C-alpha positions as a Markdown table, in Angstrom:
| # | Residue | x | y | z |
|---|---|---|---|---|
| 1 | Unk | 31.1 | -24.7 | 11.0 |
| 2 | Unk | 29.3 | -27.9 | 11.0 |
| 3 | Unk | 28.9 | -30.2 | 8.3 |
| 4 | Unk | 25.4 | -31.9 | 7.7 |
| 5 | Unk | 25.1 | -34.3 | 4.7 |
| 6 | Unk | 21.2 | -34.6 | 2.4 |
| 7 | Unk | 20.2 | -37.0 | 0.1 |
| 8 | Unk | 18.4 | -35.1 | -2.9 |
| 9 | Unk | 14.5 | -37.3 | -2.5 |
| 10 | Unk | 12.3 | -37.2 | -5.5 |
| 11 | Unk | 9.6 | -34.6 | -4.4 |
| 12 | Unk | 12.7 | -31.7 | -3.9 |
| 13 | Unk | 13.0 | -31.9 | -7.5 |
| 14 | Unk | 11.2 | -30.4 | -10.7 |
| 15 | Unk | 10.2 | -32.3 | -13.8 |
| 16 | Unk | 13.9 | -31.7 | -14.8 |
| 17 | Unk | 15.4 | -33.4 | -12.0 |
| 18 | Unk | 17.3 | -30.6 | -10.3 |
| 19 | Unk | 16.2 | -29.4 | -6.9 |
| 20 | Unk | 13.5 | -26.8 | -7.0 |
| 21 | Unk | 15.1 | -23.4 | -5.8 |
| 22 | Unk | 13.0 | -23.1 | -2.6 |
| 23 | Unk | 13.9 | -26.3 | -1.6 |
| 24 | Unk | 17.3 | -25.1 | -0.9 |
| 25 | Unk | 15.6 | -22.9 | 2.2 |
| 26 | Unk | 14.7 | -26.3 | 3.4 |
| 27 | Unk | 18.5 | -27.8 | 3.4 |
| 28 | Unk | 20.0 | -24.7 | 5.2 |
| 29 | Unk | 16.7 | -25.5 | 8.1 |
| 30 | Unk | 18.1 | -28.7 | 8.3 |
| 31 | Unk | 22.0 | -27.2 | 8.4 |
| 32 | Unk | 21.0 | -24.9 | 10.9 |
| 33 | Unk | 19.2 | -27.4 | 13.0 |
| 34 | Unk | 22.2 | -29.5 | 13.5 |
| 35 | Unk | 24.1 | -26.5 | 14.1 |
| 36 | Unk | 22.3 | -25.8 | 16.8 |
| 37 | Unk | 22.2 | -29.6 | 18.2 |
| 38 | Unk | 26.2 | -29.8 | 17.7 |
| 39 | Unk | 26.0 | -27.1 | 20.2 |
| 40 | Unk | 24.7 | -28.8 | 22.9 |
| 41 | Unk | 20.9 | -27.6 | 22.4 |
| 42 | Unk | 17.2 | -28.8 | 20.7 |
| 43 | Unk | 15.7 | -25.7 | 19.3 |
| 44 | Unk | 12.6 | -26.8 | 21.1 |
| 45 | Unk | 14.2 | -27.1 | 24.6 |
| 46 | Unk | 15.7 | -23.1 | 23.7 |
| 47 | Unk | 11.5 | -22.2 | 22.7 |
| 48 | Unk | 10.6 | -23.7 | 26.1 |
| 49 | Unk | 13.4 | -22.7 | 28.2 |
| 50 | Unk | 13.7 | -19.2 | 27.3 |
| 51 | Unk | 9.9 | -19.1 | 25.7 |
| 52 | Unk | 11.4 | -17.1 | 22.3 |
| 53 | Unk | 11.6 | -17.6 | 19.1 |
| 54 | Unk | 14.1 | -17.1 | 16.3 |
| 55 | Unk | 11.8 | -16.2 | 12.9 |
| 56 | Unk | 13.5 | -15.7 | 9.6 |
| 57 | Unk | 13.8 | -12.1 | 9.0 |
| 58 | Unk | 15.9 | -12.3 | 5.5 |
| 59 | Unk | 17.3 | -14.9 | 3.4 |
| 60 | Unk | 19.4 | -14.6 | 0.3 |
| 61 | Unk | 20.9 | -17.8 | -1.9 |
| 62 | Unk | 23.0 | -17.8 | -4.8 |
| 63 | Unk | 22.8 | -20.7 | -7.1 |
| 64 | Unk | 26.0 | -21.6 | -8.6 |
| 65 | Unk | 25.4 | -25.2 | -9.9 |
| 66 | Unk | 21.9 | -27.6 | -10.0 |
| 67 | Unk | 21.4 | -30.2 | -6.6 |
| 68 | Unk | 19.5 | -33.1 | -8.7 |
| 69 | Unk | 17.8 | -36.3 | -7.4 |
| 70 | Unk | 19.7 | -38.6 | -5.4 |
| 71 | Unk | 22.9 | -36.5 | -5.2 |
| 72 | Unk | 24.4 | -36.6 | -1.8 |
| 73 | Unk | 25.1 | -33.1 | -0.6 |
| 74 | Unk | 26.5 | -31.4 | 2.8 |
| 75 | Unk | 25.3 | -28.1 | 4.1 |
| 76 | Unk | 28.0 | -26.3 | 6.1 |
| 77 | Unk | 26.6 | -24.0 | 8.2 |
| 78 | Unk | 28.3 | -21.4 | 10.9 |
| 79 | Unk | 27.0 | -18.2 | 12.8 |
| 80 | Unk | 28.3 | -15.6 | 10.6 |
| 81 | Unk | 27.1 | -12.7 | 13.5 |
| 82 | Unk | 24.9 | -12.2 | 16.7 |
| 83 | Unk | 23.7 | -8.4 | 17.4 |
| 84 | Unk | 21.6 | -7.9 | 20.2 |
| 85 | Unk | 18.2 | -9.5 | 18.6 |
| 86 | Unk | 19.3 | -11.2 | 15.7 |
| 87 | Unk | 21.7 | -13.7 | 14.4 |
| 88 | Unk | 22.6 | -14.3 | 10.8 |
| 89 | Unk | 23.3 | -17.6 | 9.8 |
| 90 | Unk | 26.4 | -18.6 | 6.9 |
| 91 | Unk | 25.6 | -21.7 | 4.8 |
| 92 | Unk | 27.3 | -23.4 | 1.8 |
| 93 | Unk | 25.6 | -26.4 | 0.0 |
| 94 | Unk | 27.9 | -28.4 | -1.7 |
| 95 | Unk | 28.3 | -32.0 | -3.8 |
| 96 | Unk | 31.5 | -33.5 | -2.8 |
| 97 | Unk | 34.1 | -30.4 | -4.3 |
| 98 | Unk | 31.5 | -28.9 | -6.1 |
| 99 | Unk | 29.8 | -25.4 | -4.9 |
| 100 | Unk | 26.6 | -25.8 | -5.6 |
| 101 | Unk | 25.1 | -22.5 | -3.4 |
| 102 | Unk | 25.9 | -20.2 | -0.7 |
| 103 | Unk | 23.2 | -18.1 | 1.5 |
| 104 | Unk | 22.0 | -16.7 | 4.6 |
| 105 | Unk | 19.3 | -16.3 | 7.0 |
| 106 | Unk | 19.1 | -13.6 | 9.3 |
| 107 | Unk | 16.9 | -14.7 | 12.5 |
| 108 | Unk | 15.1 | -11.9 | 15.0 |
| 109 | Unk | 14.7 | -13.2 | 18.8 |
| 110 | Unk | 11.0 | -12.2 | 19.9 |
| 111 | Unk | 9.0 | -13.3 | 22.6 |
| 112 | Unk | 5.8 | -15.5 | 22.5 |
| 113 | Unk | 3.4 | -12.2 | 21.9 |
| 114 | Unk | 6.1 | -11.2 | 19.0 |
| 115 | Unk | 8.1 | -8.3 | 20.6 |
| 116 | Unk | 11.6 | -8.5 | 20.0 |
| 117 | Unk | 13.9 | -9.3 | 22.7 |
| 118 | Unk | 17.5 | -9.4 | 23.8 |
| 119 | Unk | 19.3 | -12.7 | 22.7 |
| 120 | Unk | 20.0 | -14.7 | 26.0 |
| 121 | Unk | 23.6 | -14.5 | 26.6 |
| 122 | Unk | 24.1 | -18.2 | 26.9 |
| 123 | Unk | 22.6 | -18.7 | 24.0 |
| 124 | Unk | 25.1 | -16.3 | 22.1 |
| 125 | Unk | 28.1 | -18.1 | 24.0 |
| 126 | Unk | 26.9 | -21.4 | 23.0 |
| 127 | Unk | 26.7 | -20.7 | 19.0 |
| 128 | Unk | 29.6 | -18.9 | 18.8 |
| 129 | Unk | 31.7 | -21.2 | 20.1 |
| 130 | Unk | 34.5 | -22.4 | 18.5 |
| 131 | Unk | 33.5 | -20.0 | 15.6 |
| 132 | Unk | 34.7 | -17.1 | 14.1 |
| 133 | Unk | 32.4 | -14.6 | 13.5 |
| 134 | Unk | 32.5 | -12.3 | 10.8 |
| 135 | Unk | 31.6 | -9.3 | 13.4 |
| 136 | Unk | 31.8 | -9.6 | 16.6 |
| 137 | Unk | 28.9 | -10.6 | 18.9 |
| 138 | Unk | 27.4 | -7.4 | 19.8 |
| 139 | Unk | 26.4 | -6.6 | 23.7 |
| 140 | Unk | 24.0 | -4.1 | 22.5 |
């Protein structure tokens, strides 16, 4: 799991004050981004390495309590499983002990003309390690 900490701006936030619900989308980016970097890689450098990409295939969130302007909060964010073309991603938004809401993105591995393709093997090794995954990563 790794731990990335938002502050709440102004313009995430509806005439109430609480963060817009599609914002939240934006926040797990973020966690998943610096998932990615704790493990030793830019998702760029992977795009131009290995000339793939990772689109959002699903996403699910469940609001349990309202992010509001200027609140810090901390996306925790782990692989939650790797199959042959896809990954699903594990995230948790909370406000210091507060759960404020849990999701998932589930990302397909295609090449640049949009086939779907095998997820390199170093790739898999790198994100899963030091986590436990839900399922194990799949060779298939």
């Amino acid at each position: 799991m790794v731990k990335t900490e938002l502050r709440v701006i102004y313009g995430d936030t509806d005439q109430m004050g609480v963060v817009y619900y599609a914002n939240y989308l934006r926040y797990f980016e973020a966690g998943r981004n610096e998932f990615i970097r704790a493990k030793g890689l830019r998702y760029r450098d992977f795009e131009a390495s290995y000339r793939l990409r990772l689109p959002v295939a699903e996403v699910g969130v469940s609001y349990k309590l309202p992010a509001r302007y200027d609140d810090l909060v901390a996306v925790e964010t782990s692989l939650v499983e790797a199959r042959r073309a896809s990954a699903r991603f594990g995230y948790r938004l909370v406000r210091g002990d507060d759960l404020l809401a849990t999701g998932f993105t589930v990302h397909a591995c295609i090449d640049l003309e949009g086939r779907v393709q095998r997820l390199p093997r170093e790739l898999l090794d790198r994100l899963s390690s030091g986590e436990a995954l839900s399922g194990a990563v799949s060779k298939e």
